[in-house]
Short mmCIF file of C-alpha atoms in Angstrom, two decimals:
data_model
loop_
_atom_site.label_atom_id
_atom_site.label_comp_id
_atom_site.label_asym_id
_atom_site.label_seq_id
_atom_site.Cartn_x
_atom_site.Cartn_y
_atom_site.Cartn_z
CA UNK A 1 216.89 -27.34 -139.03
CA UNK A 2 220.48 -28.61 -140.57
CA UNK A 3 223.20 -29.00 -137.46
CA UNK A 4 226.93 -28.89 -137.74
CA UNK A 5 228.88 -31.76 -137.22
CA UNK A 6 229.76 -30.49 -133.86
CA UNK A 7 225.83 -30.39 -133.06
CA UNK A 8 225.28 -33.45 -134.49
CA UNK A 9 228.49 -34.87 -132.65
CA UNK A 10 227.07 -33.42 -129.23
CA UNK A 11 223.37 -34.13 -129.62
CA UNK A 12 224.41 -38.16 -130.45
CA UNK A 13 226.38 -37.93 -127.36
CA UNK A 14 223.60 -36.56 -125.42
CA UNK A 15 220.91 -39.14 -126.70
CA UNK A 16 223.03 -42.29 -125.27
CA UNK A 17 224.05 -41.03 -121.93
CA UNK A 18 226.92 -42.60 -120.13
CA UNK A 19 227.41 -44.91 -117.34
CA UNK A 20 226.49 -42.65 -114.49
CA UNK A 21 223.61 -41.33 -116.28
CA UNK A 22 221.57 -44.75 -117.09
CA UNK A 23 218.24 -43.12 -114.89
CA UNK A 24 218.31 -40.73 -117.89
CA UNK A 25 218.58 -43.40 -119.90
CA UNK A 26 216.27 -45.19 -118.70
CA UNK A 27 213.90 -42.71 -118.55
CA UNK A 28 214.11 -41.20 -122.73
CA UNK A 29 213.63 -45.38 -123.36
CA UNK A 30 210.49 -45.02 -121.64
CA UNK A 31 209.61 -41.92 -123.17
CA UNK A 32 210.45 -43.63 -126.79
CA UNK A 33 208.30 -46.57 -125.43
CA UNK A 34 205.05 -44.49 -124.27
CA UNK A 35 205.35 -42.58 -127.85
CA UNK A 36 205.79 -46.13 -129.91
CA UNK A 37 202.29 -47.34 -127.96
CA UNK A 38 200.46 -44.26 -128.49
CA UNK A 39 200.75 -44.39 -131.63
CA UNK A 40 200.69 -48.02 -132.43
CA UNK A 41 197.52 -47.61 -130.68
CA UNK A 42 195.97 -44.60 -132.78
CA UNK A 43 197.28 -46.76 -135.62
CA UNK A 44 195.72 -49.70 -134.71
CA UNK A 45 192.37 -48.26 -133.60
CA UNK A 46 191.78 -46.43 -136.61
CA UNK A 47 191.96 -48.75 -139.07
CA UNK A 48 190.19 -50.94 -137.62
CA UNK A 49 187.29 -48.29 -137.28
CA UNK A 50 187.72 -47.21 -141.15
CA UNK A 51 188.03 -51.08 -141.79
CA UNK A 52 184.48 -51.26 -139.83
CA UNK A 53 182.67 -49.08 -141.54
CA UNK A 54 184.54 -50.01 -144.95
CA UNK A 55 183.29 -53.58 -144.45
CA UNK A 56 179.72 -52.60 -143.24
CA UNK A 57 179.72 -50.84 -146.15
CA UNK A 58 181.09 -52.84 -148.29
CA UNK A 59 178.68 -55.75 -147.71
CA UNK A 60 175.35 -53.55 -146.24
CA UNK A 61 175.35 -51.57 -149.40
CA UNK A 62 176.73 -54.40 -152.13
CA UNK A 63 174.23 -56.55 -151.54
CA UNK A 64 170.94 -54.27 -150.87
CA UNK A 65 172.25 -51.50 -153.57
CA UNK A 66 172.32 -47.61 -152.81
CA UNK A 67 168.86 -47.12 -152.17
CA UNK A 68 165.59 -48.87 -152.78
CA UNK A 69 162.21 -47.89 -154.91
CA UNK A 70 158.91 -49.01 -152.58
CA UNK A 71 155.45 -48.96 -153.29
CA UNK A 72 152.78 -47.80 -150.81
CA UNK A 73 151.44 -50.96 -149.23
CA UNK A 74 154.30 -53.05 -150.34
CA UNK A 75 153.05 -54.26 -153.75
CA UNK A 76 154.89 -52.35 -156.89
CA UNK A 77 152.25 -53.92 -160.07
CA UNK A 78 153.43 -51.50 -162.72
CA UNK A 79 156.94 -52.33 -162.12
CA UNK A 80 158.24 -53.17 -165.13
CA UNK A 81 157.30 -49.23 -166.60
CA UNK A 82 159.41 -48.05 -163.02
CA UNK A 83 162.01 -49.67 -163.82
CA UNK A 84 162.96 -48.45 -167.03
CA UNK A 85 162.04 -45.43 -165.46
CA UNK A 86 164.75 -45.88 -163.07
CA UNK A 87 167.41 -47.71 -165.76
CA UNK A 88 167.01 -44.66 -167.80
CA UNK A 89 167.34 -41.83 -164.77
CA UNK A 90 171.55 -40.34 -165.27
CA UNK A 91 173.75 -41.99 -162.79
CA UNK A 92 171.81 -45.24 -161.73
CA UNK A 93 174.22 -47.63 -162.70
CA UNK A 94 171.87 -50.77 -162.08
CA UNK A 95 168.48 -51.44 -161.22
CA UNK A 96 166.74 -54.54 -160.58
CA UNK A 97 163.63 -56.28 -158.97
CA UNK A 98 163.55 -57.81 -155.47
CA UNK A 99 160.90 -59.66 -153.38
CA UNK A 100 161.83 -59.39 -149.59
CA UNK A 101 159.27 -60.70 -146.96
CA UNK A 102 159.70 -62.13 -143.42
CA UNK A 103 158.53 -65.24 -143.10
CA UNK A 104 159.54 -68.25 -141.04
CA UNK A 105 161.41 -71.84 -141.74
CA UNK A 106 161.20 -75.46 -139.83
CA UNK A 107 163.53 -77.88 -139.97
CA UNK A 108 163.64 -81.63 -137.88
CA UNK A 109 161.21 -79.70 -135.30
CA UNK A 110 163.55 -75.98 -135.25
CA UNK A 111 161.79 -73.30 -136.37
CA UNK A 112 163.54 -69.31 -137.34
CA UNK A 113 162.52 -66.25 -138.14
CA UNK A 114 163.75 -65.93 -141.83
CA UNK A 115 163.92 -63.35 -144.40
CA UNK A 116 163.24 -64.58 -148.12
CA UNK A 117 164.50 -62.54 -150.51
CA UNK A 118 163.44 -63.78 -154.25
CA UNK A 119 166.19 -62.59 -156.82
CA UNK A 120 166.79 -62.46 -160.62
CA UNK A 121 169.30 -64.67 -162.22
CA UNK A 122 171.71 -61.68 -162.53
CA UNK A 123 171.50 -60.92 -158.23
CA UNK A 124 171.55 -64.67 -157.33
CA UNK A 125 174.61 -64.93 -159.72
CA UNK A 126 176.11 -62.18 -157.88
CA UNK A 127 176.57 -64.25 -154.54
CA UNK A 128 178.63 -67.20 -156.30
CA UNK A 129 182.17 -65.80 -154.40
CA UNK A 130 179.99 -66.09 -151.11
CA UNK A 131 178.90 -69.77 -151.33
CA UNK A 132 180.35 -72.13 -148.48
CA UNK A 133 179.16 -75.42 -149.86
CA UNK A 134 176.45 -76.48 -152.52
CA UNK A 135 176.09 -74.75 -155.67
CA UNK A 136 174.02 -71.36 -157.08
CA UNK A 137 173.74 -73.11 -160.30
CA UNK A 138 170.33 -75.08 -158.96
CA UNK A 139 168.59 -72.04 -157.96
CA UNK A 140 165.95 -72.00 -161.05
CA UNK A 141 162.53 -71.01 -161.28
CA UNK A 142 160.41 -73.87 -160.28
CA UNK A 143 162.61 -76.05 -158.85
CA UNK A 144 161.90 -75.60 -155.36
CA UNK A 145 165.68 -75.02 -154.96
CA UNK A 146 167.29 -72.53 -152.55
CA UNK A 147 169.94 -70.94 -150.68
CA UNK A 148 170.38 -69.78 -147.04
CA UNK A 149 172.73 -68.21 -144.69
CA UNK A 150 175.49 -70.30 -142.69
CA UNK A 151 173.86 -68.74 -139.60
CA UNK A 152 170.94 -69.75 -140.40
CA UNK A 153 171.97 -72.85 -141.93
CA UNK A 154 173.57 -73.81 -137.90
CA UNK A 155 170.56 -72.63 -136.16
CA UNK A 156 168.34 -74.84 -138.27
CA UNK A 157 170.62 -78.22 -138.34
CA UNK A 158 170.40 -77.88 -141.55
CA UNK A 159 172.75 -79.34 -144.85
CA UNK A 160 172.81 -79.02 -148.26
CA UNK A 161 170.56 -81.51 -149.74
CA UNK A 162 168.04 -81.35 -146.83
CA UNK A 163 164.31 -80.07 -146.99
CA UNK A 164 163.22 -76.91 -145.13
CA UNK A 165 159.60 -75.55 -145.22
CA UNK A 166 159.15 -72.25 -145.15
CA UNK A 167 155.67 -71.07 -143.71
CA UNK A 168 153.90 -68.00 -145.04
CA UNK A 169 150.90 -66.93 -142.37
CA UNK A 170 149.23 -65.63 -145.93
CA UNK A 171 147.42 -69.08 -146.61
CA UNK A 172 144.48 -70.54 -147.91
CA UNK A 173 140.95 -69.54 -146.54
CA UNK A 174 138.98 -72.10 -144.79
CA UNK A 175 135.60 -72.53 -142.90
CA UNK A 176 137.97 -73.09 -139.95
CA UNK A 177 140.27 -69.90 -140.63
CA UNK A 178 142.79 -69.21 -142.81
CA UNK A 179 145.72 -71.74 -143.02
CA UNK A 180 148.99 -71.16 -143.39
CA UNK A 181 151.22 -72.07 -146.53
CA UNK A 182 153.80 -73.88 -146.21
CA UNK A 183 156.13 -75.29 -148.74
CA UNK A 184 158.91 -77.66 -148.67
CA UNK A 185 162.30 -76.21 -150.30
CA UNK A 186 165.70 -78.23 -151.08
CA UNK A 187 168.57 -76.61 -149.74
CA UNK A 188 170.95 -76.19 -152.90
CA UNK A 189 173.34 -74.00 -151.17
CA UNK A 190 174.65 -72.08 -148.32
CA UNK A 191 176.43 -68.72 -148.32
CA UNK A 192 178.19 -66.32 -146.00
CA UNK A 193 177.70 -62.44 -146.59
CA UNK A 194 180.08 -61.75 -143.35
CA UNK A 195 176.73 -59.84 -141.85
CA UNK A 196 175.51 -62.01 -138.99
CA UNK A 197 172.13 -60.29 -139.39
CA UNK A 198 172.04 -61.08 -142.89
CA UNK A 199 173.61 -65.01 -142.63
CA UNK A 200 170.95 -65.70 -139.77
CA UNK A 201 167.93 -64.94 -141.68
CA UNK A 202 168.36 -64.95 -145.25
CA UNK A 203 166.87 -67.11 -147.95
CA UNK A 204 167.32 -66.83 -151.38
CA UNK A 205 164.82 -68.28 -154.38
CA UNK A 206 164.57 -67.02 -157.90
CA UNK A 207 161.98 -64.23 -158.06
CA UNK A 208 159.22 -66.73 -159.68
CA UNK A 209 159.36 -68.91 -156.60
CA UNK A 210 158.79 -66.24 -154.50
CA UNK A 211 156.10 -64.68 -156.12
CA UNK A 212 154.45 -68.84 -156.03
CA UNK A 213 155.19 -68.53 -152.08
CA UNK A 214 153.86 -65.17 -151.27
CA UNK A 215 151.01 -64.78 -154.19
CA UNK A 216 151.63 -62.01 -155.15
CA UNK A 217 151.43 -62.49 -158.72
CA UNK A 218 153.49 -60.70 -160.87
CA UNK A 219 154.17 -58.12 -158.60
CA UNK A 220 157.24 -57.33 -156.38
CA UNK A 221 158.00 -55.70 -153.44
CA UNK A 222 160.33 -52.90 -154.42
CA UNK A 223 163.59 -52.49 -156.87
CA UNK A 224 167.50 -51.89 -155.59
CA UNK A 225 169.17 -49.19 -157.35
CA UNK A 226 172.64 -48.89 -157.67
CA UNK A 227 173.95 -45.07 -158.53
CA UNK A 228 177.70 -44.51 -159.53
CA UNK A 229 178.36 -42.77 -156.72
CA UNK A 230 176.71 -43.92 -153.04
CA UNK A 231 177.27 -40.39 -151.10
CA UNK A 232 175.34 -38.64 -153.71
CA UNK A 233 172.73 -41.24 -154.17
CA UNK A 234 169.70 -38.40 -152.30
CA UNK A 235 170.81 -35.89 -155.11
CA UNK A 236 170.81 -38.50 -158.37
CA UNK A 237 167.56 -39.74 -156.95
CA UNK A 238 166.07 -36.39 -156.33
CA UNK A 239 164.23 -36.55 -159.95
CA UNK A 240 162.99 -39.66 -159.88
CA UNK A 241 161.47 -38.92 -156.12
CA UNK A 242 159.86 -36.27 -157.64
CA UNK A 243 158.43 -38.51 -160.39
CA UNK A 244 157.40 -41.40 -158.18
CA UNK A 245 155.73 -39.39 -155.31
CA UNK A 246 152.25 -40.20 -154.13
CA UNK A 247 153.28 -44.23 -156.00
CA UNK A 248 156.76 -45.38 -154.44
CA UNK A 249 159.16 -44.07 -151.56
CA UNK A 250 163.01 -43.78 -152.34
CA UNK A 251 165.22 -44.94 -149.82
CA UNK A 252 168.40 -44.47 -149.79
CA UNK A 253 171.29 -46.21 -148.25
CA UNK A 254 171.85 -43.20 -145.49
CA UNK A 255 168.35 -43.43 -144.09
CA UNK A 256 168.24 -46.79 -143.90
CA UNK A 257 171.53 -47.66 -141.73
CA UNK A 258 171.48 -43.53 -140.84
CA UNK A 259 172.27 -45.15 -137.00
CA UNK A 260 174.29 -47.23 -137.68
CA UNK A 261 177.13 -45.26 -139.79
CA UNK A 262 176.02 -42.12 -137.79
CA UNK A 263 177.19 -44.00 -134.51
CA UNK A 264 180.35 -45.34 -136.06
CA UNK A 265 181.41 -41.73 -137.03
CA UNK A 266 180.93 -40.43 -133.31
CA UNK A 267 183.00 -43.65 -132.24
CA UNK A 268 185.64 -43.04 -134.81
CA UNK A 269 186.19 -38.96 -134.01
CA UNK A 270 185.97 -39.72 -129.78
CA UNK A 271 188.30 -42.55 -130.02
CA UNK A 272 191.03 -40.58 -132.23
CA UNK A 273 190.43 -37.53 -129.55
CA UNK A 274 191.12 -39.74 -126.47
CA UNK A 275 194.25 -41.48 -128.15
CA UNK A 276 195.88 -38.21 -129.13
CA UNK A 277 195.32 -37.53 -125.19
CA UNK A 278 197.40 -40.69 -124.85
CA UNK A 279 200.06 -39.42 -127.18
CA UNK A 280 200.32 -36.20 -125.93
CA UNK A 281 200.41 -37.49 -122.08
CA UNK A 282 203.23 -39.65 -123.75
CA UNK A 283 205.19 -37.08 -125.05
CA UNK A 284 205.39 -35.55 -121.44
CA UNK A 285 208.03 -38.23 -120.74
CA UNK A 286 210.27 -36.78 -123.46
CA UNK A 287 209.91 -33.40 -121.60
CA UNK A 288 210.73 -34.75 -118.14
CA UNK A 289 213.39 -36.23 -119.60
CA UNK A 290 215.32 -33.61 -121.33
CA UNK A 291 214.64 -31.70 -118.22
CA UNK A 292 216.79 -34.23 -116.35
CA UNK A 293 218.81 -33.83 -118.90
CA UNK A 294 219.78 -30.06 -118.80
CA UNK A 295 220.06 -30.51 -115.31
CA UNK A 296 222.90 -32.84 -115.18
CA UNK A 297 224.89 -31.33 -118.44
CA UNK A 298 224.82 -27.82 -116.85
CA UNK A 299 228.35 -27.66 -115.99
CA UNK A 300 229.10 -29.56 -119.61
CA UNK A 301 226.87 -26.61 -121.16
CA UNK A 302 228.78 -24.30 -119.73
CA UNK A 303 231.74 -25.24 -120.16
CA UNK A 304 230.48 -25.39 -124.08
CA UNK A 305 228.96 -21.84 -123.70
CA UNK A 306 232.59 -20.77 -122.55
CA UNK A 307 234.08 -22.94 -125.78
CA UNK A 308 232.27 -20.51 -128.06
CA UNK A 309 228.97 -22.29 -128.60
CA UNK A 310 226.20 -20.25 -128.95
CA UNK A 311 222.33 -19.96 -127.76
CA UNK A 312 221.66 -21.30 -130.73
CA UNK A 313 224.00 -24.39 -131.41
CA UNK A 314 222.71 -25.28 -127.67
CA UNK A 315 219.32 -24.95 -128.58
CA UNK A 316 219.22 -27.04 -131.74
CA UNK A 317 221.38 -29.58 -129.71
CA UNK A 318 218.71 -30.26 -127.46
CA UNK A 319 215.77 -29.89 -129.88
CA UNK A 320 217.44 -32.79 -131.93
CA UNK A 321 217.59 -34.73 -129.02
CA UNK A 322 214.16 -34.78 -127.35
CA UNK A 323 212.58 -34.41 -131.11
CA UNK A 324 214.88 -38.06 -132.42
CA UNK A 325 212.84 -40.05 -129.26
CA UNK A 326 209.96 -38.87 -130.40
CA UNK A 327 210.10 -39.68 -134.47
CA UNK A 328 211.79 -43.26 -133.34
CA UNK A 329 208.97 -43.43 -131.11
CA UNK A 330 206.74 -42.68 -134.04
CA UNK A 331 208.17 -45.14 -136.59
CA UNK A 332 208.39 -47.73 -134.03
CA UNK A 333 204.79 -47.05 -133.39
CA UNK A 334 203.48 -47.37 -136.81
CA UNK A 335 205.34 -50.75 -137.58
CA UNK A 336 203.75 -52.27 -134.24
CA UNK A 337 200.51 -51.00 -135.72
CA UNK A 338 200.80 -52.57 -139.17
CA UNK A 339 202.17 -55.83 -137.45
CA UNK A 340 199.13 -56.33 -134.60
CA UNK A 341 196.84 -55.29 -137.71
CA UNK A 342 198.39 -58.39 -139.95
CA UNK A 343 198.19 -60.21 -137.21
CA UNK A 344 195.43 -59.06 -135.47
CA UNK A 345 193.03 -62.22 -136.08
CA UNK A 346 195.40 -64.76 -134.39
CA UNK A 347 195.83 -62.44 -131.88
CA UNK A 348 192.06 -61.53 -131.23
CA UNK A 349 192.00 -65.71 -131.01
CA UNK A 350 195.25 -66.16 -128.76
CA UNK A 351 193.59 -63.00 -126.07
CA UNK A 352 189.99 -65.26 -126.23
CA UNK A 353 192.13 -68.20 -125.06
CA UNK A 354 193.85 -66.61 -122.79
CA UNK A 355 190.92 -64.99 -121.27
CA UNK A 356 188.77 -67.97 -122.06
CA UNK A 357 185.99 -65.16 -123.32
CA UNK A 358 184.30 -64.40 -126.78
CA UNK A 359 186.12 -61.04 -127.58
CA UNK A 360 184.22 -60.93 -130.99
CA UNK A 361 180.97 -62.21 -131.08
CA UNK A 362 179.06 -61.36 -134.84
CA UNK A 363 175.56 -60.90 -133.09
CA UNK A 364 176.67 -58.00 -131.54
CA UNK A 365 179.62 -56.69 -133.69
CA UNK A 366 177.74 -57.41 -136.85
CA UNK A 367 180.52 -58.72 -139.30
CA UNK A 368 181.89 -61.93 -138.38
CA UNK A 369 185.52 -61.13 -138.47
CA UNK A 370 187.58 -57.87 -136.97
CA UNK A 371 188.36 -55.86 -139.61
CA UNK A 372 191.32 -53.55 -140.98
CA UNK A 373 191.76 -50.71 -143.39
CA UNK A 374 194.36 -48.25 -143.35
CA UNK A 375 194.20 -44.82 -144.60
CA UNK A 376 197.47 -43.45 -145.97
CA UNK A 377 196.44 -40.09 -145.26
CA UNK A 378 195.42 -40.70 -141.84
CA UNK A 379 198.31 -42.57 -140.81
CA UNK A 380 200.11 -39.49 -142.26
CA UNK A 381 198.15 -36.80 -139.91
CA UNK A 382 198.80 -39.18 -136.76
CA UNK A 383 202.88 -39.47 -137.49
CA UNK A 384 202.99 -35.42 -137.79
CA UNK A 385 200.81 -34.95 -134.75
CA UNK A 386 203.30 -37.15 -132.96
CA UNK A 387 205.75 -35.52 -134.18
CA UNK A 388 204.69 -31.91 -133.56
CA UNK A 389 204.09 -33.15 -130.00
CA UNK A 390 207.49 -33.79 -129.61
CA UNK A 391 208.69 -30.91 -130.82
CA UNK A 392 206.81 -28.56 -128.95
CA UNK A 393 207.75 -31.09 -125.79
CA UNK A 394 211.82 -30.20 -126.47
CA UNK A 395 211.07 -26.50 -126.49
CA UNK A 396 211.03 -25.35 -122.44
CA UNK A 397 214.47 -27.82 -122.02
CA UNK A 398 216.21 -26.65 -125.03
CA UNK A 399 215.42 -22.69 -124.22
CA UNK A 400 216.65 -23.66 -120.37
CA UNK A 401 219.65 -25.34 -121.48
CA UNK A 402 220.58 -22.16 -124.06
CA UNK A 403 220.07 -19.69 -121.30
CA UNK A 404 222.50 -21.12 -119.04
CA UNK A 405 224.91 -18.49 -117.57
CA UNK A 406 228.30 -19.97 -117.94
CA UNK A 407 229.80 -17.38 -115.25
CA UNK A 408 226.87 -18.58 -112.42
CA UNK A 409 227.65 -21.94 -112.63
CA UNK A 410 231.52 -22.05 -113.20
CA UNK A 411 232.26 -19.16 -110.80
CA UNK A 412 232.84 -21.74 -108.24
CA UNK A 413 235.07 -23.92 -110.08
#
């Protein structure tokens, strides 16, 4: 819609109203306002839901791969013929061994429920970037060296350097019963996934030390499989499944989280529904206001209408007008959005402070810091939502204002 410069002359005239018209004023600023928060907060809420799930993702998936190969009962003995089986299957990317078994771990009197997890070199190597103090280096086989979560690592009291024993129920048989095994490991190192589940319960040991702790041999519990693309892990899967049935399940990263990601998705699609409602509510303002508007300019559109302005210079006058709060409402919103998201850490601290409670705690949100990632395209489909809004908001005003009957209200003038 191009305007004339006598449009464009009116229509900036109209959008900063005069002395004796500040309640109008005042009224389009809080239009502009209520449009800058709804979308700030559409902005803001989305991101942080894609940045959720990203980082779930992310860190769920990196470090247990896209799916996982189990044998029935737990014990996979032929595994070395599976897994090159699994290495040679088209678009597995990686594939590796893993030993995962709850167990539990003591330290000065303390004792947690802990999940060991004996690695190759090549996975242990892989958690270097997420080591808080100590070193991965001292994790080999037969050094009674390990590493453990920084959740865990609080709970227990314990440091690097210190000795934890880890107790497996699956001891030695006795006249008196069986009796637990328990073994005494150096803590080499302590890591942070970001997971609270996973940094409260994890303890990593090369793959030899584990199979020494649980006897099992040379057997492992299952392999991680990594494909080169995660949403169609079920279909590159789907012939190995078929090879492996009636000797190992396939899991895949879906049906083991399926809850999880399934519940973030029904978050993520109520909470953009309810914050359009905002927006739209918002947008309301810019239609009361215009309305207000046309009311006090009638005798100025007449006068215009008797000028020689048309329907239609009157009606793109007031379209501009109503539709300009909106898209500075709309930019205004999306840079308050990308600042409280750059920000939004400090802030998350200042509002627990304030409010003297734990806004984010990581045994309940999972990840141990709130999380951000913006979607170009969805930023995109909330700033022409906003925008359509208030268009269709200027519509009833402008089509009142361009049907005003110069002769009824100048007749007596």
């Amino acid at each position: 819609m191009i305007l004339s410069t006598f449009e464009w002359t009116i229509a900036k005239r109209y959008m900063l109203p005069g002395k004796g018209e500040r309640f109008i004023a005042l009224v389009a600023g809080i239009s502009l306002a209520a449009v800058m928060l709804g979308v700030a907060a559409l902005v803001i809420v989305m991101s942080v839901m894609n940045g959720f799930r990203a980082e779930l993702f992310d860190k769920i998936v990196g470090l247990n791969g896209h799916a996982i190969i189990q044998a029935y009962g737990g014990r996979l003995d032929n595994w070395q013929n599976v897994l090159e089986d699994v290495r040679k299957t088209p678009g597995v990317t990686r594939a590796t061994p893993l030993i995962e078994q709850p167990l539990l771990a003591s330290f000065n009197g303390r004792v947690e429920a802990i999940l060991v997890r004996g690695n190759t070199d090549q996975d242990i190597v892989r958690l270097r970037d997420k080591v808080k103090a100590g070193s991965l280096g001292q994790l080999e086989p037969g050094s009674n060296n390990v590493a453990i979560g920084s959740q865990l690592a609080q709970n227990l009291g314990a440091q690097v350097g210190d000795m934890i024993t880890v107790i497996n129920p699956q001891g030695r048989s006795t006249p008196f019963g069986t009796v637990p095994r328990q073994i005494a490991y150096r803590v080499a190192a302590i890591f942070e996934i970001g997971v609270y589940d996973y940094d409260k319960a994890f303890v990593v040991m090369p793959m030899k030390d584990a199979q020494t702790l649980l006897l099992t041999g040379d057997s492992i519990g299952m392999i991680e499989v990594t494909t080169t693309d995660p949403d169609r892990v079920d279909q590159i899967l789907a012939p190995l499944e078929r090879k492996l049935a009636g000797q190992a399940i396939v899991t895949d990263w879906k049906t083991i989280n399926a809850s999880l990601f399934e519940a973030l998705a029904v978050e993520r699609v109520a909470m953009f529904v309810v914050l359009s409602i905002i927006v739209l509510v918002a947008v309301f303002n810019i239609l009361s206001s215009l309305i207000m508007l046309v009311r006090a300019k009638t005798r100025d559109i007449a006068i215009l209408r008797t000028m020689g302005a048309t329907r239609k210079s009157l009606l793109k006058v007031f379209v501009t007008t109503g539709f300009c709060i909106g898209a500075l409402g709309t930019v205004a919103g999306v840079i308050l959005g990308f600042v409280f998201l750059y920000f939004r850490q400090p802030i998350v601290h200042l509002v627990e402070i304030v409010t003297g409670q734990n806004l984010w705690d990581p045994s309940i949100r999972f990840l141990t810091e709130l999380p951000a990632r913006s979607d170009p395209v969805e930023i995109a489909v909330i700033c022409l939502m906003a925008l359509a809004f208030s268009f269709l908001a200027t519509l009833y005003p402008a089509f009142k204002a361009a049907s005003t009957d110069p002769v009824q209200v100048l007749r007596y003038e």
